PDB file of C-alpha atoms in Angstrom:
ATOM      1  CA  UNK A   1     -63.957 130.502 143.667  1.00 85.00           C
ATOM      2  CA  UNK A   2     -64.411 131.031 139.916  1.00 86.00           C
ATOM      3  CA  UNK A   3     -65.931 127.853 139.925  1.00 89.00           C
ATOM      4  CA  UNK A   4     -68.741 129.126 141.431  1.00 89.00           C
ATOM      5  CA  UNK A   5     -68.945 132.004 138.606  1.00 88.00           C
ATOM      6  CA  UNK A   6     -72.331 130.963 137.304  1.00 86.00           C
ATOM      7  CA  UNK A   7     -72.564 132.244 133.451  1.00 89.00           C
ATOM      8  CA  UNK A   8     -75.761 130.589 132.537  1.00 89.00           C
ATOM      9  CA  UNK A   9     -77.251 132.194 135.663  1.00 86.00           C
ATOM     10  CA  UNK A  10     -75.632 136.024 135.428  1.00 88.00           C
ATOM     11  CA  UNK A  11     -76.760 135.591 131.698  1.00 90.00           C
ATOM     12  CA  UNK A  12     -80.611 134.524 132.155  1.00 89.00           C
ATOM     13  CA  UNK A  13     -80.987 137.372 135.581  1.00 87.00           C
ATOM     14  CA  UNK A  14     -79.123 139.636 133.979  1.00 90.00           C
ATOM     15  CA  UNK A  15     -79.832 139.834 129.936  1.00 91.00           C
ATOM     16  CA  UNK A  16     -83.205 137.877 129.746  1.00 92.00           C
ATOM     17  CA  UNK A  17     -84.738 138.673 133.488  1.00 89.00           C
ATOM     18  CA  UNK A  18     -85.283 135.421 134.384  1.00 90.00           C
ATOM     19  CA  UNK A  19     -83.453 132.548 136.356  1.00 87.00           C
ATOM     20  CA  UNK A  20     -82.532 129.519 133.887  1.00 90.00           C
ATOM     21  CA  UNK A  21     -83.105 127.076 136.935  1.00 87.00           C
ATOM     22  CA  UNK A  22     -86.848 127.873 137.194  1.00 89.00           C
ATOM     23  CA  UNK A  23     -87.593 126.899 133.536  1.00 86.00           C
ATOM     24  CA  UNK A  24     -86.326 123.680 131.049  1.00 82.00           C
ATOM     25  CA  UNK A  25     -84.561 120.993 133.084  1.00 81.00           C
ATOM     26  CA  UNK A  26     -83.882 123.536 135.975  1.00 81.00           C
ATOM     27  CA  UNK A  27     -80.133 122.721 135.341  1.00 83.00           C
ATOM     28  CA  UNK A  28     -77.550 126.214 134.949  1.00 85.00           C
ATOM     29  CA  UNK A  29     -75.806 124.912 132.133  1.00 86.00           C
ATOM     30  CA  UNK A  30     -75.167 125.763 128.558  1.00 89.00           C
ATOM     31  CA  UNK A  31     -77.953 122.928 127.346  1.00 86.00           C
ATOM     32  CA  UNK A  32     -80.474 124.138 129.560  1.00 86.00           C
ATOM     33  CA  UNK A  33     -79.705 127.674 128.587  1.00 91.00           C
ATOM     34  CA  UNK A  34     -79.352 127.112 124.924  1.00 88.00           C
ATOM     35  CA  UNK A  35     -83.228 125.094 125.509  1.00 86.00           C
ATOM     36  CA  UNK A  36     -84.878 127.889 127.106  1.00 90.00           C
ATOM     37  CA  UNK A  37     -83.000 131.293 125.889  1.00 93.00           C
ATOM     38  CA  UNK A  38     -81.801 130.111 122.217  1.00 90.00           C
ATOM     39  CA  UNK A  39     -78.174 128.768 121.007  1.00 91.00           C
ATOM     40  CA  UNK A  40     -76.152 131.932 121.300  1.00 93.00           C
ATOM     41  CA  UNK A  41     -77.142 132.110 125.028  1.00 93.00           C
ATOM     42  CA  UNK A  42     -76.102 128.577 125.333  1.00 91.00           C
ATOM     43  CA  UNK A  43     -72.993 129.040 123.169  1.00 94.00           C
ATOM     44  CA  UNK A  44     -72.229 132.278 125.511  1.00 95.00           C
ATOM     45  CA  UNK A  45     -72.761 130.222 128.744  1.00 93.00           C
ATOM     46  CA  UNK A  46     -70.818 127.251 127.527  1.00 94.00           C
ATOM     47  CA  UNK A  47     -67.604 129.724 126.393  1.00 96.00           C
ATOM     48  CA  UNK A  48     -67.858 131.306 130.118  1.00 95.00           C
ATOM     49  CA  UNK A  49     -67.968 127.776 131.877  1.00 95.00           C
ATOM     50  CA  UNK A  50     -64.985 126.727 129.684  1.00 97.00           C
ATOM     51  CA  UNK A  51     -62.616 129.823 130.712  1.00 97.00           C
ATOM     52  CA  UNK A  52     -63.523 130.001 134.320  1.00 97.00           C
ATOM     53  CA  UNK A  53     -62.203 126.649 134.265  1.00 97.00           C
ATOM     54  CA  UNK A  54     -59.131 127.380 132.079  1.00 98.00           C
ATOM     55  CA  UNK A  55     -58.192 130.116 134.127  1.00 97.00           C
ATOM     56  CA  UNK A  56     -58.884 128.316 137.269  1.00 97.00           C
ATOM     57  CA  UNK A  57     -56.025 125.533 135.802  1.00 98.00           C
ATOM     58  CA  UNK A  58     -54.032 128.103 134.227  1.00 98.00           C
ATOM     59  CA  UNK A  59     -53.641 130.200 137.804  1.00 97.00           C
ATOM     60  CA  UNK A  60     -53.305 127.101 140.171  1.00 98.00           C
ATOM     61  CA  UNK A  61     -50.424 125.751 137.020  1.00 98.00           C
ATOM     62  CA  UNK A  62     -48.707 129.147 137.994  1.00 98.00           C
ATOM     63  CA  UNK A  63     -48.901 128.908 141.440  1.00 97.00           C
ATOM     64  CA  UNK A  64     -48.382 125.157 142.354  1.00 98.00           C
ATOM     65  CA  UNK A  65     -47.550 123.113 139.046  1.00 98.00           C
ATOM     66  CA  UNK A  66     -49.193 120.565 137.345  1.00 98.00           C
ATOM     67  CA  UNK A  67     -50.425 118.816 140.176  1.00 98.00           C
ATOM     68  CA  UNK A  68     -52.031 122.697 141.610  1.00 98.00           C
ATOM     69  CA  UNK A  69     -53.623 122.673 138.165  1.00 98.00           C
ATOM     70  CA  UNK A  70     -55.252 119.189 138.563  1.00 98.00           C
ATOM     71  CA  UNK A  71     -56.346 120.503 141.773  1.00 98.00           C
ATOM     72  CA  UNK A  72     -57.872 124.023 140.498  1.00 98.00           C
ATOM     73  CA  UNK A  73     -59.774 121.652 137.900  1.00 98.00           C
ATOM     74  CA  UNK A  74     -61.224 119.465 140.502  1.00 98.00           C
ATOM     75  CA  UNK A  75     -62.132 122.617 142.429  1.00 97.00           C
ATOM     76  CA  UNK A  76     -63.550 124.623 139.596  1.00 97.00           C
ATOM     77  CA  UNK A  77     -65.782 121.662 138.546  1.00 97.00           C
ATOM     78  CA  UNK A  78     -67.043 121.458 141.875  1.00 97.00           C
ATOM     79  CA  UNK A  79     -67.614 124.969 142.657  1.00 96.00           C
ATOM     80  CA  UNK A  80     -69.680 124.818 138.889  1.00 94.00           C
ATOM     81  CA  UNK A  81     -71.481 121.662 140.151  1.00 94.00           C
ATOM     82  CA  UNK A  82     -72.164 123.683 143.809  1.00 94.00           C
ATOM     83  CA  UNK A  83     -71.657 127.225 143.209  1.00 90.00           C
ATOM     84  CA  UNK A  84     -71.335 129.403 146.534  1.00 91.00           C
ATOM     85  CA  UNK A  85     -72.524 132.629 145.160  1.00 85.00           C
ATOM     86  CA  UNK A  86     -76.289 130.427 143.895  1.00 83.00           C
ATOM     87  CA  UNK A  87     -77.279 128.449 146.942  1.00 84.00           C
ATOM     88  CA  UNK A  88     -74.802 125.569 145.719  1.00 89.00           C
ATOM     89  CA  UNK A  89     -77.642 124.248 142.354  1.00 84.00           C
ATOM     90  CA  UNK A  90     -74.966 124.729 139.112  1.00 84.00           C
ATOM     91  CA  UNK A  91     -74.293 122.747 135.918  1.00 90.00           C
ATOM     92  CA  UNK A  92     -73.318 119.472 135.445  1.00 93.00           C
ATOM     93  CA  UNK A  93     -69.765 119.685 134.939  1.00 95.00           C
ATOM     94  CA  UNK A  94     -69.682 119.370 131.304  1.00 95.00           C
ATOM     95  CA  UNK A  95     -68.073 122.679 129.651  1.00 95.00           C
ATOM     96  CA  UNK A  96     -65.934 122.661 132.330  1.00 97.00           C
ATOM     97  CA  UNK A  97     -64.790 119.282 131.833  1.00 97.00           C
ATOM     98  CA  UNK A  98     -64.067 120.061 128.297  1.00 98.00           C
ATOM     99  CA  UNK A  99     -61.462 122.619 130.158  1.00 98.00           C
ATOM    100  CA  UNK A 100     -60.112 120.070 131.856  1.00 98.00           C
ATOM    101  CA  UNK A 101     -59.757 117.603 128.834  1.00 98.00           C
ATOM    102  CA  UNK A 102     -57.716 120.639 126.884  1.00 98.00           C
ATOM    103  CA  UNK A 103     -54.964 120.774 129.699  1.00 98.00           C
ATOM    104  CA  UNK A 104     -54.503 117.229 130.064  1.00 98.00           C
ATOM    105  CA  UNK A 105     -54.220 116.916 126.711  1.00 98.00           C
ATOM    106  CA  UNK A 106     -55.316 119.000 123.322  1.00 98.00           C
ATOM    107  CA  UNK A 107     -55.836 115.681 121.797  1.00 98.00           C
ATOM    108  CA  UNK A 108     -58.102 114.567 124.589  1.00 98.00           C
ATOM    109  CA  UNK A 109     -60.233 117.629 124.429  1.00 98.00           C
ATOM    110  CA  UNK A 110     -60.370 116.897 120.528  1.00 98.00           C
ATOM    111  CA  UNK A 111     -61.501 113.370 120.922  1.00 98.00           C
ATOM    112  CA  UNK A 112     -64.120 113.863 123.307  1.00 98.00           C
ATOM    113  CA  UNK A 113     -65.516 116.623 120.999  1.00 98.00           C
ATOM    114  CA  UNK A 114     -65.323 114.127 118.032  1.00 98.00           C
ATOM    115  CA  UNK A 115     -67.403 111.574 120.810  1.00 98.00           C
ATOM    116  CA  UNK A 116     -69.880 114.459 121.897  1.00 97.00           C
ATOM    117  CA  UNK A 117     -71.366 114.956 118.538  1.00 97.00           C
ATOM    118  CA  UNK A 118     -70.950 111.254 117.099  1.00 98.00           C
ATOM    119  CA  UNK A 119     -73.293 110.540 119.947  1.00 97.00           C
ATOM    120  CA  UNK A 120     -75.503 113.647 119.512  1.00 94.00           C
ATOM    121  CA  UNK A 121     -76.142 112.827 115.958  1.00 96.00           C
ATOM    122  CA  UNK A 122     -76.870 109.361 116.421  1.00 96.00           C
ATOM    123  CA  UNK A 123     -78.805 109.494 119.599  1.00 96.00           C
ATOM    124  CA  UNK A 124     -80.051 112.818 119.866  1.00 93.00           C
ATOM    125  CA  UNK A 125     -79.590 112.773 123.619  1.00 93.00           C
ATOM    126  CA  UNK A 126     -77.410 115.765 124.825  1.00 91.00           C
ATOM    127  CA  UNK A 127     -77.123 113.984 128.168  1.00 94.00           C
ATOM    128  CA  UNK A 128     -75.951 110.694 127.007  1.00 97.00           C
ATOM    129  CA  UNK A 129     -73.513 112.694 124.030  1.00 96.00           C
ATOM    130  CA  UNK A 130     -71.985 114.401 127.166  1.00 96.00           C
ATOM    131  CA  UNK A 131     -71.601 110.994 129.365  1.00 98.00           C
ATOM    132  CA  UNK A 132     -69.770 109.644 126.188  1.00 98.00           C
ATOM    133  CA  UNK A 133     -67.421 112.684 125.408  1.00 98.00           C
ATOM    134  CA  UNK A 134     -66.610 112.848 129.560  1.00 98.00           C
ATOM    135  CA  UNK A 135     -65.813 108.424 129.355  1.00 98.00           C
ATOM    136  CA  UNK A 136     -63.810 109.693 126.432  1.00 98.00           C
ATOM    137  CA  UNK A 137     -61.327 111.935 128.575  1.00 98.00           C
ATOM    138  CA  UNK A 138     -60.019 109.341 131.136  1.00 98.00           C
ATOM    139  CA  UNK A 139     -59.893 106.830 128.475  1.00 98.00           C
ATOM    140  CA  UNK A 140     -57.774 108.763 126.157  1.00 98.00           C
ATOM    141  CA  UNK A 141     -55.982 109.874 128.960  1.00 98.00           C
ATOM    142  CA  UNK A 142     -54.919 106.924 129.881  1.00 98.00           C
ATOM    143  CA  UNK A 143     -54.606 105.562 125.989  1.00 98.00           C
ATOM    144  CA  UNK A 144     -52.022 108.658 125.588  1.00 98.00           C
ATOM    145  CA  UNK A 145     -49.869 107.678 129.104  1.00 97.00           C
ATOM    146  CA  UNK A 146     -50.466 111.278 130.901  1.00 98.00           C
ATOM    147  CA  UNK A 147     -48.963 111.800 133.944  1.00 98.00           C
ATOM    148  CA  UNK A 148     -50.864 110.051 137.192  1.00 98.00           C
ATOM    149  CA  UNK A 149     -52.173 113.571 138.416  1.00 98.00           C
ATOM    150  CA  UNK A 150     -53.838 114.221 135.231  1.00 98.00           C
ATOM    151  CA  UNK A 151     -55.193 110.648 134.610  1.00 98.00           C
ATOM    152  CA  UNK A 152     -56.999 110.924 137.859  1.00 98.00           C
ATOM    153  CA  UNK A 153     -58.170 114.054 136.991  1.00 98.00           C
ATOM    154  CA  UNK A 154     -59.501 112.349 133.919  1.00 98.00           C
ATOM    155  CA  UNK A 155     -61.063 110.026 135.952  1.00 98.00           C
ATOM    156  CA  UNK A 156     -62.518 112.460 138.495  1.00 98.00           C
ATOM    157  CA  UNK A 157     -64.104 114.139 135.621  1.00 98.00           C
ATOM    158  CA  UNK A 158     -66.142 111.335 133.767  1.00 98.00           C
ATOM    159  CA  UNK A 159     -67.350 110.251 138.011  1.00 98.00           C
ATOM    160  CA  UNK A 160     -68.181 113.834 138.387  1.00 98.00           C
ATOM    161  CA  UNK A 161     -70.198 114.317 135.052  1.00 98.00           C
ATOM    162  CA  UNK A 162     -71.976 110.996 135.525  1.00 98.00           C
ATOM    163  CA  UNK A 163     -72.928 111.634 138.882  1.00 98.00           C
ATOM    164  CA  UNK A 164     -74.532 114.919 137.986  1.00 96.00           C
ATOM    165  CA  UNK A 165     -76.257 113.099 134.917  1.00 96.00           C
ATOM    166  CA  UNK A 166     -77.497 110.747 137.177  1.00 96.00           C
ATOM    167  CA  UNK A 167     -81.376 111.691 136.830  1.00 94.00           C
ATOM    168  CA  UNK A 168     -80.905 112.059 133.055  1.00 93.00           C
ATOM    169  CA  UNK A 169     -79.289 108.153 133.395  1.00 96.00           C
ATOM    170  CA  UNK A 170     -82.772 107.186 135.147  1.00 96.00           C
ATOM    171  CA  UNK A 171     -84.571 109.083 132.233  1.00 94.00           C
ATOM    172  CA  UNK A 172     -82.636 107.051 129.817  1.00 96.00           C
ATOM    173  CA  UNK A 173     -83.116 103.665 131.090  1.00 96.00           C
ATOM    174  CA  UNK A 174     -86.439 104.226 131.621  1.00 96.00           C
ATOM    175  CA  UNK A 175     -87.046 105.607 128.227  1.00 94.00           C
ATOM    176  CA  UNK A 176     -88.301 108.869 129.203  1.00 93.00           C
ATOM    177  CA  UNK A 177     -85.249 111.334 128.649  1.00 91.00           C
ATOM    178  CA  UNK A 178     -86.237 114.286 125.847  1.00 87.00           C
ATOM    179  CA  UNK A 179     -84.335 113.970 122.272  1.00 87.00           C
ATOM    180  CA  UNK A 180     -83.184 117.029 121.422  1.00 77.00           C
ATOM    181  CA  UNK A 181     -83.700 118.308 117.910  1.00 66.00           C
ATOM    182  CA  UNK A 182     -81.125 120.320 115.521  1.00 54.00           C
ATOM    183  CA  UNK A 183     -81.757 123.601 114.203  1.00 52.00           C
ATOM    184  CA  UNK A 184     -85.517 124.018 116.318  1.00 48.00           C
ATOM    185  CA  UNK A 185     -85.803 126.745 118.843  1.00 50.00           C
ATOM    186  CA  UNK A 186     -87.571 125.195 121.804  1.00 46.00           C
ATOM    187  CA  UNK A 187     -90.788 127.268 123.032  1.00 43.00           C
ATOM    188  CA  UNK A 188     -90.801 129.357 125.731  1.00 44.00           C
TER     189      UNK A 188
END
């Protein structure tokens, strides 16, 4: 249920009086919120989505241990992508995936963030940077020899992020995916 809480939709509807899903890419995530309403709104969305997944995983771990934590993380990401409260139109699991990376091992999060930033600077595609960071999660989890439930959660995270970015992948392959510019506020 926590996963279905959508920071971007609530911020866009109650602060900006518009539904973020009707602007930009139509996605209810931090990147589109930043694109439509500015970096501050995007960062607030990122923080909200990260914290909801972190809270879900901490509560699940308190109730059912490590396996519960992993199931809680997966459930939160699914709720984020397909929110019950918002007609199943949510985000693409990137911010929630970052929280999962932290809960797998803090080093996984640090490496995934470094991969994201490097890919963003080199290629200037938010979607490609997100996919690269998501791929780093199971790779790092494997390299760090984490437990089987955490490794499976890392693999699940990458697969979910990749599935949610399938239209972006098609545009990347076709050469039509829009790049982003650093320091410029998009036109409304």
